[in-house]
Amino acid sequence: MRAARMLERNGTPVLQDVPEFGVPEGTCRIEVLAAGLQNGDLMRAQGRYKVPEVPYTIGGEGVGRLPDGRRVYFGHSIPESGAVCEFTIVPEEEVWPIPDEIDDSTAIALAIAGTGALVPLELARIQPGENVLILGASGPLGQIALQLSRAMGAGRVVGAARGLAALERLKQRGIADDIVQLGQGDDAAALKHASGNGFDVVLDCLYGPPAEAALRATALGARMMSIGIQAGETMTVSLKDLFQRTHFGVGTSHRSVDERRAAYERLLDFARSIPLTVESTVFDLEDVGGAWAALEAGGVAGKIIVRVKK
């Protein structure tokens, strides 16, 4: 079978023919239709996160078909098998059915990215009319978070990120009331200006200096939920800025499979009642190098999808 293989650290995946894996007890063989790439895949290639031995097949999530024809989402494929390949092996408990009305790209975006937005927003307990900031709004997680915040009762939702074109599309689609382009000078001042009387809830996908700026733009009683480290692994917090506010670190990937599946099913319920839309950029398997280059460069619209079967 064909598979996208990472041959060296910090390399570019190449398409190779490799033998299929056996199907150990408790796992499923899945014919892959499409696979998703995310920052975690890039961090693995750099040796920073859950490092597999090279060479290995990239990716860990996607949509495919079981031998009986059922279409499913899969996450956490066994490390040796990967996801950007024609067939993969996945533990049975990580194989989740998806409804026919949800397309492949959306199903992939709703899983890791979508539940990554849902769980911290549920914990933040958005109250009707509250002012919400999504920090790192242009990616798939941020796009879903903007829409979920509105569905949960937010009165005003603001998206912040570095890429102006992607931000403007969020406003044109009507999922952000206002946008803030980060990195143009005084981020704290720009966020305060957009916040009105201060943000009540911040979903922070970036951490580092942008999170410091966002905290200074919050209202008393604010809840700031940090879930990513794209802009830095540390931040400096003044007690004055934290006074009468709460700052949580929230993750979903290490939760039990039952918790993650329940969150995914809650998200599918949202998708049935409101049209959750996520931008995606699709590459064919033959252009996996282009998909990887786009992941490295950043600034791609939404989720990067590798279409394995046309």
PDB file of C-alpha atoms in Angstrom:
ATOM      1  CA  MET A   1       0.000   0.000   0.000  1.00  0.00           C
ATOM      2  CA  ARG A   2       1.016   3.641  -0.403  1.00  0.00           C
ATOM      3  CA  ALA A   3       1.892   5.632   2.700  1.00  0.00           C
ATOM      4  CA  ALA A   4       3.339   9.079   3.456  1.00  0.00           C
ATOM      5  CA  ARG A   5       6.558   8.340   5.317  1.00  0.00           C
ATOM      6  CA  MET A   6       8.746  10.603   7.435  1.00  0.00           C
ATOM      7  CA  LEU A   7      12.281   9.353   6.885  1.00  0.00           C
ATOM      8  CA  GLU A   8      14.195  11.767   9.130  1.00  0.00           C
ATOM      9  CA  ARG A   9      13.624  14.354  11.840  1.00  0.00           C
ATOM     10  CA  ASN A  10      12.498  17.749  10.479  1.00  0.00           C
ATOM     11  CA  GLY A  11      12.122  16.197   7.061  1.00  0.00           C
ATOM     12  CA  THR A  12       9.375  16.203   4.446  1.00  0.00           C
ATOM     13  CA  PRO A  13       7.181  13.108   4.086  1.00  0.00           C
ATOM     14  CA  VAL A  14       7.530  11.096   0.901  1.00  0.00           C
ATOM     15  CA  LEU A  15       5.134   8.626  -0.674  1.00  0.00           C
ATOM     16  CA  GLN A  16       6.373   5.040  -0.484  1.00  0.00           C
ATOM     17  CA  ASP A  17       5.023   1.535  -1.006  1.00  0.00           C
ATOM     18  CA  VAL A  18       5.040  -0.325   2.306  1.00  0.00           C
ATOM     19  CA  PRO A  19       3.620  -3.668   3.465  1.00  0.00           C
ATOM     20  CA  GLU A  20       0.251  -3.650   5.180  1.00  0.00           C
ATOM     21  CA  PHE A  21       0.188  -4.281   8.912  1.00  0.00           C
ATOM     22  CA  GLY A  22      -1.537  -7.236  10.482  1.00  0.00           C
ATOM     23  CA  VAL A  23      -4.729  -6.693  12.441  1.00  0.00           C
ATOM     24  CA  PRO A  24      -4.070  -7.479  16.127  1.00  0.00           C
ATOM     25  CA  GLU A  25      -6.935  -8.492  18.386  1.00  0.00           C
ATOM     26  CA  GLY A  26      -8.926  -5.471  19.538  1.00  0.00           C
ATOM     27  CA  THR A  27      -8.118  -3.382  16.450  1.00  0.00           C
ATOM     28  CA  CYS A  28      -9.817  -2.587  13.132  1.00  0.00           C
ATOM     29  CA  ARG A  29      -8.475  -2.420   9.588  1.00  0.00           C
ATOM     30  CA  ILE A  30      -9.734   0.759   7.925  1.00  0.00           C
ATOM     31  CA  GLU A  31      -9.580   1.814   4.293  1.00  0.00           C
ATOM     32  CA  VAL A  32      -8.611   5.480   4.571  1.00  0.00           C
ATOM     33  CA  LEU A  33     -10.654   8.006   2.585  1.00  0.00           C
ATOM     34  CA  ALA A  34      -9.099  11.194   3.985  1.00  0.00           C
ATOM     35  CA  ALA A  35      -6.677  12.095   6.761  1.00  0.00           C
ATOM     36  CA  GLY A  36      -6.116  15.287   8.704  1.00  0.00           C
ATOM     37  CA  LEU A  37      -2.830  17.000   9.520  1.00  0.00           C
ATOM     38  CA  GLN A  38      -2.366  19.248  12.542  1.00  0.00           C
ATOM     39  CA  ASN A  39       0.339  21.045  14.502  1.00  0.00           C
ATOM     40  CA  GLY A  40       0.862  17.958  16.659  1.00  0.00           C
ATOM     41  CA  ASP A  41       2.075  16.090  13.561  1.00  0.00           C
ATOM     42  CA  LEU A  42       4.595  18.842  12.913  1.00  0.00           C
ATOM     43  CA  MET A  43       5.781  18.750  16.532  1.00  0.00           C
ATOM     44  CA  ARG A  44       6.277  14.982  16.312  1.00  0.00           C
ATOM     45  CA  ALA A  45       8.435  15.386  13.217  1.00  0.00           C
ATOM     46  CA  GLN A  46      10.499  17.968  15.092  1.00  0.00           C
ATOM     47  CA  GLY A  47      10.981  15.589  18.010  1.00  0.00           C
ATOM     48  CA  ARG A  48       8.962  17.751  20.411  1.00  0.00           C
ATOM     49  CA  TYR A  49       5.822  15.704  21.018  1.00  0.00           C
ATOM     50  CA  LYS A  50       5.067  11.972  21.356  1.00  0.00           C
ATOM     51  CA  VAL A  51       8.115  11.132  19.287  1.00  0.00           C
ATOM     52  CA  PRO A  52       7.930   7.960  17.141  1.00  0.00           C
ATOM     53  CA  GLU A  53      11.035   6.331  15.721  1.00  0.00           C
ATOM     54  CA  VAL A  54      11.844   7.246  12.119  1.00  0.00           C
ATOM     55  CA  PRO A  55      10.860   6.182   9.567  1.00  0.00           C
ATOM     56  CA  TYR A  56       7.144   6.333  10.326  1.00  0.00           C
ATOM     57  CA  THR A  57       3.837   7.041   8.578  1.00  0.00           C
ATOM     58  CA  ILE A  58       2.527  10.511   9.391  1.00  0.00           C
ATOM     59  CA  GLY A  59      -0.883  11.406  10.776  1.00  0.00           C
ATOM     60  CA  GLY A  60      -3.163   9.896  13.367  1.00  0.00           C
ATOM     61  CA  GLU A  61      -6.755  10.787  12.451  1.00  0.00           C
ATOM     62  CA  GLY A  62      -9.033  10.539   9.481  1.00  0.00           C
ATOM     63  CA  VAL A  63     -12.179   9.132   7.936  1.00  0.00           C
ATOM     64  CA  GLY A  64     -12.429   5.726   6.329  1.00  0.00           C
ATOM     65  CA  ARG A  65     -14.493   2.603   5.807  1.00  0.00           C
ATOM     66  CA  LEU A  66     -14.575  -0.609   7.772  1.00  0.00           C
ATOM     67  CA  PRO A  67     -14.593  -3.937   5.887  1.00  0.00           C
ATOM     68  CA  ASP A  68     -18.405  -4.002   6.225  1.00  0.00           C
ATOM     69  CA  GLY A  69     -18.658  -0.628   4.439  1.00  0.00           C
ATOM     70  CA  ARG A  70     -19.499   1.565   7.431  1.00  0.00           C
ATOM     71  CA  ARG A  71     -18.001   5.061   7.250  1.00  0.00           C
ATOM     72  CA  VAL A  72     -16.193   6.021  10.444  1.00  0.00           C
ATOM     73  CA  TYR A  73     -13.947   8.604  12.028  1.00  0.00           C
ATOM     74  CA  PHE A  74     -10.755   7.235  13.532  1.00  0.00           C
ATOM     75  CA  GLY A  75      -8.309   8.861  15.895  1.00  0.00           C
ATOM     76  CA  HIS A  76      -5.228   7.570  17.691  1.00  0.00           C
ATOM     77  CA  SER A  77      -4.266   5.004  15.073  1.00  0.00           C
ATOM     78  CA  ILE A  78      -1.517   2.707  16.303  1.00  0.00           C
ATOM     79  CA  PRO A  79       1.801   4.615  16.029  1.00  0.00           C
ATOM     80  CA  GLU A  80       3.341   2.216  13.501  1.00  0.00           C
ATOM     81  CA  SER A  81       0.359   2.555  11.171  1.00  0.00           C
ATOM     82  CA  GLY A  82      -0.268   6.326  10.951  1.00  0.00           C
ATOM     83  CA  ALA A  83      -3.144   7.812   8.992  1.00  0.00           C
ATOM     84  CA  VAL A  84      -1.865   9.232   5.693  1.00  0.00           C
ATOM     85  CA  CYS A  85      -1.897   5.866   3.979  1.00  0.00           C
ATOM     86  CA  GLU A  86      -4.297   3.650   2.071  1.00  0.00           C
ATOM     87  CA  PHE A  87      -5.067   1.340   5.012  1.00  0.00           C
ATOM     88  CA  THR A  88      -4.527   1.811   8.727  1.00  0.00           C
ATOM     89  CA  ILE A  89      -4.965  -0.111  11.969  1.00  0.00           C
ATOM     90  CA  VAL A  90      -6.883   1.522  14.822  1.00  0.00           C
ATOM     91  CA  PRO A  91      -7.950   0.305  18.290  1.00  0.00           C
ATOM     92  CA  GLU A  92     -11.653  -0.603  18.212  1.00  0.00           C
ATOM     93  CA  GLU A  93     -12.555   1.950  20.890  1.00  0.00           C
ATOM     94  CA  GLU A  94     -11.081   4.772  18.761  1.00  0.00           C
ATOM     95  CA  VAL A  95     -13.370   4.046  15.781  1.00  0.00           C
ATOM     96  CA  TRP A  96     -16.517   6.177  15.873  1.00  0.00           C
ATOM     97  CA  PRO A  97     -19.456   6.157  13.419  1.00  0.00           C
ATOM     98  CA  ILE A  98     -20.300   9.407  11.668  1.00  0.00           C
ATOM     99  CA  PRO A  99     -23.635  10.428  10.123  1.00  0.00           C
ATOM    100  CA  ASP A 100     -23.961  10.509   6.342  1.00  0.00           C
ATOM    101  CA  GLU A 101     -24.778  14.235   6.317  1.00  0.00           C
ATOM    102  CA  ILE A 102     -21.342  15.140   7.750  1.00  0.00           C
ATOM    103  CA  ASP A 103     -18.696  15.243   4.995  1.00  0.00           C
ATOM    104  CA  ASP A 104     -15.180  13.852   5.460  1.00  0.00           C
ATOM    105  CA  SER A 105     -13.429  17.194   6.025  1.00  0.00           C
ATOM    106  CA  THR A 106     -15.986  18.372   8.577  1.00  0.00           C
ATOM    107  CA  ALA A 107     -15.950  15.035  10.409  1.00  0.00           C
ATOM    108  CA  ILE A 108     -12.174  15.279  10.784  1.00  0.00           C
ATOM    109  CA  ALA A 109     -12.292  18.918  11.900  1.00  0.00           C
ATOM    110  CA  LEU A 110     -14.988  18.206  14.498  1.00  0.00           C
ATOM    111  CA  ALA A 111     -12.962  15.506  16.229  1.00  0.00           C
ATOM    112  CA  ILE A 112      -9.639  16.666  17.691  1.00  0.00           C
ATOM    113  CA  ALA A 113     -10.075  20.358  16.860  1.00  0.00           C
ATOM    114  CA  GLY A 114     -13.795  20.494  17.544  1.00  0.00           C
ATOM    115  CA  THR A 115     -13.744  18.693  20.866  1.00  0.00           C
ATOM    116  CA  GLY A 116     -10.689  20.767  21.758  1.00  0.00           C
ATOM    117  CA  ALA A 117     -12.954  23.810  21.468  1.00  0.00           C
ATOM    118  CA  LEU A 118     -16.089  22.289  22.993  1.00  0.00           C
ATOM    119  CA  VAL A 119     -14.696  21.018  26.304  1.00  0.00           C
ATOM    120  CA  PRO A 120     -13.047  24.264  27.513  1.00  0.00           C
ATOM    121  CA  LEU A 121     -16.042  26.339  26.399  1.00  0.00           C
ATOM    122  CA  GLU A 122     -18.339  24.043  28.368  1.00  0.00           C
ATOM    123  CA  LEU A 123     -16.087  24.475  31.406  1.00  0.00           C
ATOM    124  CA  ALA A 124     -16.129  28.262  30.946  1.00  0.00           C
ATOM    125  CA  ARG A 125     -19.930  28.246  31.351  1.00  0.00           C
ATOM    126  CA  ILE A 126     -20.672  31.116  28.981  1.00  0.00           C
ATOM    127  CA  GLN A 127     -23.586  33.161  30.279  1.00  0.00           C
ATOM    128  CA  PRO A 128     -26.186  34.802  28.012  1.00  0.00           C
ATOM    129  CA  GLY A 129     -24.855  37.994  26.465  1.00  0.00           C
ATOM    130  CA  GLU A 130     -21.235  37.551  27.567  1.00  0.00           C
ATOM    131  CA  ASN A 131     -18.290  38.899  25.588  1.00  0.00           C
ATOM    132  CA  VAL A 132     -16.033  36.121  24.230  1.00  0.00           C
ATOM    133  CA  LEU A 133     -12.562  36.238  22.645  1.00  0.00           C
ATOM    134  CA  ILE A 134     -11.121  33.378  20.596  1.00  0.00           C
ATOM    135  CA  LEU A 135      -7.346  33.790  20.533  1.00  0.00           C
ATOM    136  CA  GLY A 136      -6.033  31.926  17.493  1.00  0.00           C
ATOM    137  CA  ALA A 137      -9.354  32.083  15.672  1.00  0.00           C
ATOM    138  CA  SER A 138      -8.308  31.343  12.096  1.00  0.00           C
ATOM    139  CA  GLY A 139      -7.568  27.627  12.506  1.00  0.00           C
ATOM    140  CA  PRO A 140     -10.180  24.859  12.569  1.00  0.00           C
ATOM    141  CA  LEU A 141     -10.405  24.858  16.364  1.00  0.00           C
ATOM    142  CA  GLY A 142     -10.824  28.621  16.455  1.00  0.00           C
ATOM    143  CA  GLN A 143     -13.480  28.601  13.730  1.00  0.00           C
ATOM    144  CA  ILE A 144     -15.517  25.998  15.589  1.00  0.00           C
ATOM    145  CA  ALA A 145     -15.037  27.871  18.876  1.00  0.00           C
ATOM    146  CA  LEU A 146     -16.464  31.070  17.386  1.00  0.00           C
ATOM    147  CA  GLN A 147     -19.610  29.236  16.293  1.00  0.00           C
ATOM    148  CA  LEU A 148     -20.001  27.254  19.515  1.00  0.00           C
ATOM    149  CA  SER A 149     -19.625  30.400  21.624  1.00  0.00           C
ATOM    150  CA  ARG A 150     -22.555  31.948  19.793  1.00  0.00           C
ATOM    151  CA  ALA A 151     -24.630  28.784  20.168  1.00  0.00           C
ATOM    152  CA  MET A 152     -23.866  28.748  23.902  1.00  0.00           C
ATOM    153  CA  GLY A 153     -25.301  32.233  24.336  1.00  0.00           C
ATOM    154  CA  ALA A 154     -22.437  34.678  23.839  1.00  0.00           C
ATOM    155  CA  GLY A 155     -23.641  38.164  23.003  1.00  0.00           C
ATOM    156  CA  ARG A 156     -20.473  39.191  21.157  1.00  0.00           C
ATOM    157  CA  VAL A 157     -17.687  37.037  19.753  1.00  0.00           C
ATOM    158  CA  VAL A 158     -14.295  38.408  18.680  1.00  0.00           C
ATOM    159  CA  GLY A 159     -11.632  36.487  16.758  1.00  0.00           C
ATOM    160  CA  ALA A 160      -7.913  37.269  16.973  1.00  0.00           C
ATOM    161  CA  ALA A 161      -5.030  35.837  14.941  1.00  0.00           C
ATOM    162  CA  ARG A 162      -2.035  36.993  12.890  1.00  0.00           C
ATOM    163  CA  GLY A 163      -3.352  36.448   9.360  1.00  0.00           C
ATOM    164  CA  LEU A 164      -5.555  39.312   8.211  1.00  0.00           C
ATOM    165  CA  ALA A 165      -7.046  37.563   5.170  1.00  0.00           C
ATOM    166  CA  ALA A 166      -8.210  34.600   7.247  1.00  0.00           C
ATOM    167  CA  LEU A 167      -9.657  36.936   9.878  1.00  0.00           C
ATOM    168  CA  GLU A 168     -11.568  38.928   7.287  1.00  0.00           C
ATOM    169  CA  ARG A 169     -13.132  35.711   5.979  1.00  0.00           C
ATOM    170  CA  LEU A 170     -14.387  34.945   9.490  1.00  0.00           C
ATOM    171  CA  LYS A 171     -16.149  38.291   9.597  1.00  0.00           C
ATOM    172  CA  GLN A 172     -17.521  37.871   6.074  1.00  0.00           C
ATOM    173  CA  ARG A 173     -18.956  34.483   7.046  1.00  0.00           C
ATOM    174  CA  GLY A 174     -20.682  36.111   9.997  1.00  0.00           C
ATOM    175  CA  ILE A 175     -19.065  33.942  12.667  1.00  0.00           C
ATOM    176  CA  ALA A 176     -17.052  36.798  14.234  1.00  0.00           C
ATOM    177  CA  ASP A 177     -18.543  40.142  15.246  1.00  0.00           C
ATOM    178  CA  ASP A 178     -15.117  41.774  15.247  1.00  0.00           C
ATOM    179  CA  ILE A 179     -11.540  40.757  14.486  1.00  0.00           C
ATOM    180  CA  VAL A 180      -8.114  41.725  15.813  1.00  0.00           C
ATOM    181  CA  GLN A 181      -4.916  41.177  13.858  1.00  0.00           C
ATOM    182  CA  LEU A 182      -2.163  40.257  16.292  1.00  0.00           C
ATOM    183  CA  GLY A 183       1.469  41.258  15.931  1.00  0.00           C
ATOM    184  CA  GLN A 184       0.811  44.764  14.631  1.00  0.00           C
ATOM    185  CA  GLY A 185       2.113  46.633  17.671  1.00  0.00           C
ATOM    186  CA  ASP A 186       0.378  46.817  21.027  1.00  0.00           C
ATOM    187  CA  ASP A 187      -1.768  43.665  21.110  1.00  0.00           C
ATOM    188  CA  ALA A 188      -3.140  44.465  24.563  1.00  0.00           C
ATOM    189  CA  ALA A 189      -4.397  47.871  23.415  1.00  0.00           C
ATOM    190  CA  ALA A 190      -5.947  46.402  20.253  1.00  0.00           C
ATOM    191  CA  LEU A 191      -7.716  43.675  22.219  1.00  0.00           C
ATOM    192  CA  LYS A 192      -8.940  46.133  24.855  1.00  0.00           C
ATOM    193  CA  HIS A 193     -10.370  48.328  22.104  1.00  0.00           C
ATOM    194  CA  ALA A 194     -12.219  45.360  20.591  1.00  0.00           C
ATOM    195  CA  SER A 195     -13.428  44.117  23.975  1.00  0.00           C
ATOM    196  CA  GLY A 196     -15.717  47.005  24.853  1.00  0.00           C
ATOM    197  CA  ASN A 197     -15.966  46.605  28.617  1.00  0.00           C
ATOM    198  CA  GLY A 198     -13.627  43.613  28.713  1.00  0.00           C
ATOM    199  CA  PHE A 199     -13.884  39.969  27.692  1.00  0.00           C
ATOM    200  CA  ASP A 200     -15.772  37.629  30.005  1.00  0.00           C
ATOM    201  CA  VAL A 201     -14.380  34.454  28.442  1.00  0.00           C
ATOM    202  CA  VAL A 202     -11.144  33.886  26.509  1.00  0.00           C
ATOM    203  CA  LEU A 203     -10.380  30.656  24.675  1.00  0.00           C
ATOM    204  CA  ASP A 204      -6.619  30.822  24.172  1.00  0.00           C
ATOM    205  CA  CYS A 205      -5.052  28.573  21.532  1.00  0.00           C
ATOM    206  CA  LEU A 206      -1.730  30.449  21.506  1.00  0.00           C
ATOM    207  CA  TYR A 207      -0.359  31.130  25.019  1.00  0.00           C
ATOM    208  CA  GLY A 208       2.836  33.205  25.304  1.00  0.00           C
ATOM    209  CA  PRO A 209       2.722  36.987  24.713  1.00  0.00           C
ATOM    210  CA  PRO A 210      -0.714  36.964  22.978  1.00  0.00           C
ATOM    211  CA  ALA A 211      -2.239  35.331  26.059  1.00  0.00           C
ATOM    212  CA  GLU A 212      -0.609  37.937  28.300  1.00  0.00           C
ATOM    213  CA  ALA A 213      -2.181  40.666  26.156  1.00  0.00           C
ATOM    214  CA  ALA A 214      -5.577  38.946  26.180  1.00  0.00           C
ATOM    215  CA  LEU A 215      -5.589  38.613  29.962  1.00  0.00           C
ATOM    216  CA  ARG A 216      -5.107  42.374  30.254  1.00  0.00           C
ATOM    217  CA  ALA A 217      -8.218  42.856  28.086  1.00  0.00           C
ATOM    218  CA  THR A 218     -10.534  40.834  30.333  1.00  0.00           C
ATOM    219  CA  ALA A 219     -13.277  41.989  32.676  1.00  0.00           C
ATOM    220  CA  LEU A 220     -13.487  41.205  36.384  1.00  0.00           C
ATOM    221  CA  GLY A 221     -14.776  37.669  36.815  1.00  0.00           C
ATOM    222  CA  ALA A 222     -13.357  36.542  33.466  1.00  0.00           C
ATOM    223  CA  ARG A 223     -12.500  32.905  32.732  1.00  0.00           C
ATOM    224  CA  MET A 224      -9.474  32.334  30.504  1.00  0.00           C
ATOM    225  CA  MET A 225      -9.095  28.819  29.104  1.00  0.00           C
ATOM    226  CA  SER A 226      -5.633  28.068  27.644  1.00  0.00           C
ATOM    227  CA  ILE A 227      -5.397  25.012  25.422  1.00  0.00           C
ATOM    228  CA  GLY A 228      -2.419  25.521  23.071  1.00  0.00           C
ATOM    229  CA  ILE A 229       1.184  26.734  22.983  1.00  0.00           C
ATOM    230  CA  GLN A 230       1.646  27.868  19.380  1.00  0.00           C
ATOM    231  CA  ALA A 231       3.027  31.271  20.454  1.00  0.00           C
ATOM    232  CA  GLY A 232       5.093  30.055  23.401  1.00  0.00           C
ATOM    233  CA  GLU A 233       5.207  27.557  26.242  1.00  0.00           C
ATOM    234  CA  THR A 234       5.306  30.151  29.042  1.00  0.00           C
ATOM    235  CA  MET A 235       3.672  33.459  29.897  1.00  0.00           C
ATOM    236  CA  THR A 236       4.322  36.123  32.519  1.00  0.00           C
ATOM    237  CA  VAL A 237       1.281  36.911  34.637  1.00  0.00           C
ATOM    238  CA  SER A 238       0.908  39.877  36.956  1.00  0.00           C
ATOM    239  CA  LEU A 239      -1.274  39.317  40.012  1.00  0.00           C
ATOM    240  CA  LYS A 240      -2.953  42.619  39.154  1.00  0.00           C
ATOM    241  CA  ASP A 241      -4.038  41.198  35.780  1.00  0.00           C
ATOM    242  CA  LEU A 242      -5.197  37.936  37.364  1.00  0.00           C
ATOM    243  CA  PHE A 243      -7.084  39.561  40.242  1.00  0.00           C
ATOM    244  CA  GLN A 244     -10.730  38.381  40.321  1.00  0.00           C
ATOM    245  CA  ARG A 245     -10.158  36.309  37.194  1.00  0.00           C
ATOM    246  CA  THR A 246      -9.619  32.587  36.664  1.00  0.00           C
ATOM    247  CA  HIS A 247      -7.027  31.023  34.350  1.00  0.00           C
ATOM    248  CA  PHE A 248      -7.387  27.328  33.448  1.00  0.00           C
ATOM    249  CA  GLY A 249      -5.169  24.992  31.448  1.00  0.00           C
ATOM    250  CA  VAL A 250      -7.464  22.568  29.614  1.00  0.00           C
ATOM    251  CA  GLY A 251      -6.671  19.576  27.414  1.00  0.00           C
ATOM    252  CA  THR A 252      -8.708  16.862  25.734  1.00  0.00           C
ATOM    253  CA  SER A 253      -6.196  14.506  24.095  1.00  0.00           C
ATOM    254  CA  HIS A 254      -5.265  12.746  27.352  1.00  0.00           C
ATOM    255  CA  ARG A 255      -8.852  12.218  28.493  1.00  0.00           C
ATOM    256  CA  SER A 256     -10.320   8.739  28.446  1.00  0.00           C
ATOM    257  CA  VAL A 257     -11.726   7.435  25.192  1.00  0.00           C
ATOM    258  CA  ASP A 258     -15.218   7.465  26.722  1.00  0.00           C
ATOM    259  CA  GLU A 259     -14.894  11.175  27.575  1.00  0.00           C
ATOM    260  CA  ARG A 260     -13.533  12.029  24.124  1.00  0.00           C
ATOM    261  CA  ARG A 261     -16.209  10.046  22.310  1.00  0.00           C
ATOM    262  CA  ALA A 262     -18.969  11.613  24.425  1.00  0.00           C
ATOM    263  CA  ALA A 263     -17.614  15.079  23.580  1.00  0.00           C
ATOM    264  CA  TYR A 264     -17.544  14.179  19.864  1.00  0.00           C
ATOM    265  CA  GLU A 265     -21.153  12.999  20.012  1.00  0.00           C
ATOM    266  CA  ARG A 266     -22.202  16.231  21.770  1.00  0.00           C
ATOM    267  CA  LEU A 267     -20.466  18.136  18.995  1.00  0.00           C
ATOM    268  CA  LEU A 268     -22.298  16.131  16.328  1.00  0.00           C
ATOM    269  CA  ASP A 269     -25.544  17.085  18.073  1.00  0.00           C
ATOM    270  CA  PHE A 270     -24.538  20.750  17.721  1.00  0.00           C
ATOM    271  CA  ALA A 271     -23.737  20.154  14.038  1.00  0.00           C
ATOM    272  CA  ARG A 272     -27.212  18.726  13.470  1.00  0.00           C
ATOM    273  CA  SER A 273     -28.928  21.761  15.014  1.00  0.00           C
ATOM    274  CA  ILE A 274     -26.630  24.548  13.769  1.00  0.00           C
ATOM    275  CA  PRO A 275     -24.561  24.501  10.563  1.00  0.00           C
ATOM    276  CA  LEU A 276     -21.019  24.234  11.950  1.00  0.00           C
ATOM    277  CA  THR A 277     -18.744  25.155   9.053  1.00  0.00           C
ATOM    278  CA  VAL A 278     -14.970  24.856   8.904  1.00  0.00           C
ATOM    279  CA  GLU A 279     -12.677  25.957   6.102  1.00  0.00           C
ATOM    280  CA  SER A 280     -10.395  23.235   4.810  1.00  0.00           C
ATOM    281  CA  THR A 281      -7.575  22.994   2.303  1.00  0.00           C
ATOM    282  CA  VAL A 282      -7.484  19.630   0.542  1.00  0.00           C
ATOM    283  CA  PHE A 283      -4.405  17.993  -0.988  1.00  0.00           C
ATOM    284  CA  ASP A 284      -4.285  14.710  -2.873  1.00  0.00           C
ATOM    285  CA  LEU A 285      -2.109  11.945  -1.441  1.00  0.00           C
ATOM    286  CA  GLU A 286       0.290  12.409  -4.361  1.00  0.00           C
ATOM    287  CA  ASP A 287       0.913  15.973  -3.128  1.00  0.00           C
ATOM    288  CA  VAL A 288       1.536  15.115   0.511  1.00  0.00           C
ATOM    289  CA  GLY A 289       4.757  17.138   0.328  1.00  0.00           C
ATOM    290  CA  GLY A 290       2.686  20.202  -0.540  1.00  0.00           C
ATOM    291  CA  ALA A 291       0.351  19.507   2.375  1.00  0.00           C
ATOM    292  CA  TRP A 292       3.317  19.269   4.723  1.00  0.00           C
ATOM    293  CA  ALA A 293       4.848  22.479   3.374  1.00  0.00           C
ATOM    294  CA  ALA A 294       1.528  24.241   3.974  1.00  0.00           C
ATOM    295  CA  LEU A 295       1.448  22.918   7.545  1.00  0.00           C
ATOM    296  CA  GLU A 296       4.988  24.166   8.153  1.00  0.00           C
ATOM    297  CA  ALA A 297       4.329  27.585   6.613  1.00  0.00           C
ATOM    298  CA  GLY A 298       1.090  28.178   8.522  1.00  0.00           C
ATOM    299  CA  GLY A 299      -1.585  30.583   7.408  1.00  0.00           C
ATOM    300  CA  VAL A 300      -3.573  27.893   5.575  1.00  0.00           C
ATOM    301  CA  ALA A 301      -7.343  28.295   5.617  1.00  0.00           C
ATOM    302  CA  GLY A 302      -8.670  25.991   8.315  1.00  0.00           C
ATOM    303  CA  LYS A 303      -7.937  22.272   8.396  1.00  0.00           C
ATOM    304  CA  ILE A 304      -5.373  20.585   6.158  1.00  0.00           C
ATOM    305  CA  ILE A 305      -6.871  17.430   4.662  1.00  0.00           C
ATOM    306  CA  VAL A 306      -5.051  14.792   2.624  1.00  0.00           C
ATOM    307  CA  ARG A 307      -7.474  13.016   0.298  1.00  0.00           C
ATOM    308  CA  VAL A 308      -6.303   9.418   0.096  1.00  0.00           C
ATOM    309  CA  LYS A 309      -9.058   7.891  -2.021  1.00  0.00           C
ATOM    310  CA  LYS A 310     -10.634   9.947  -4.819  1.00  0.00           C
TER     311      LYS A 310
END
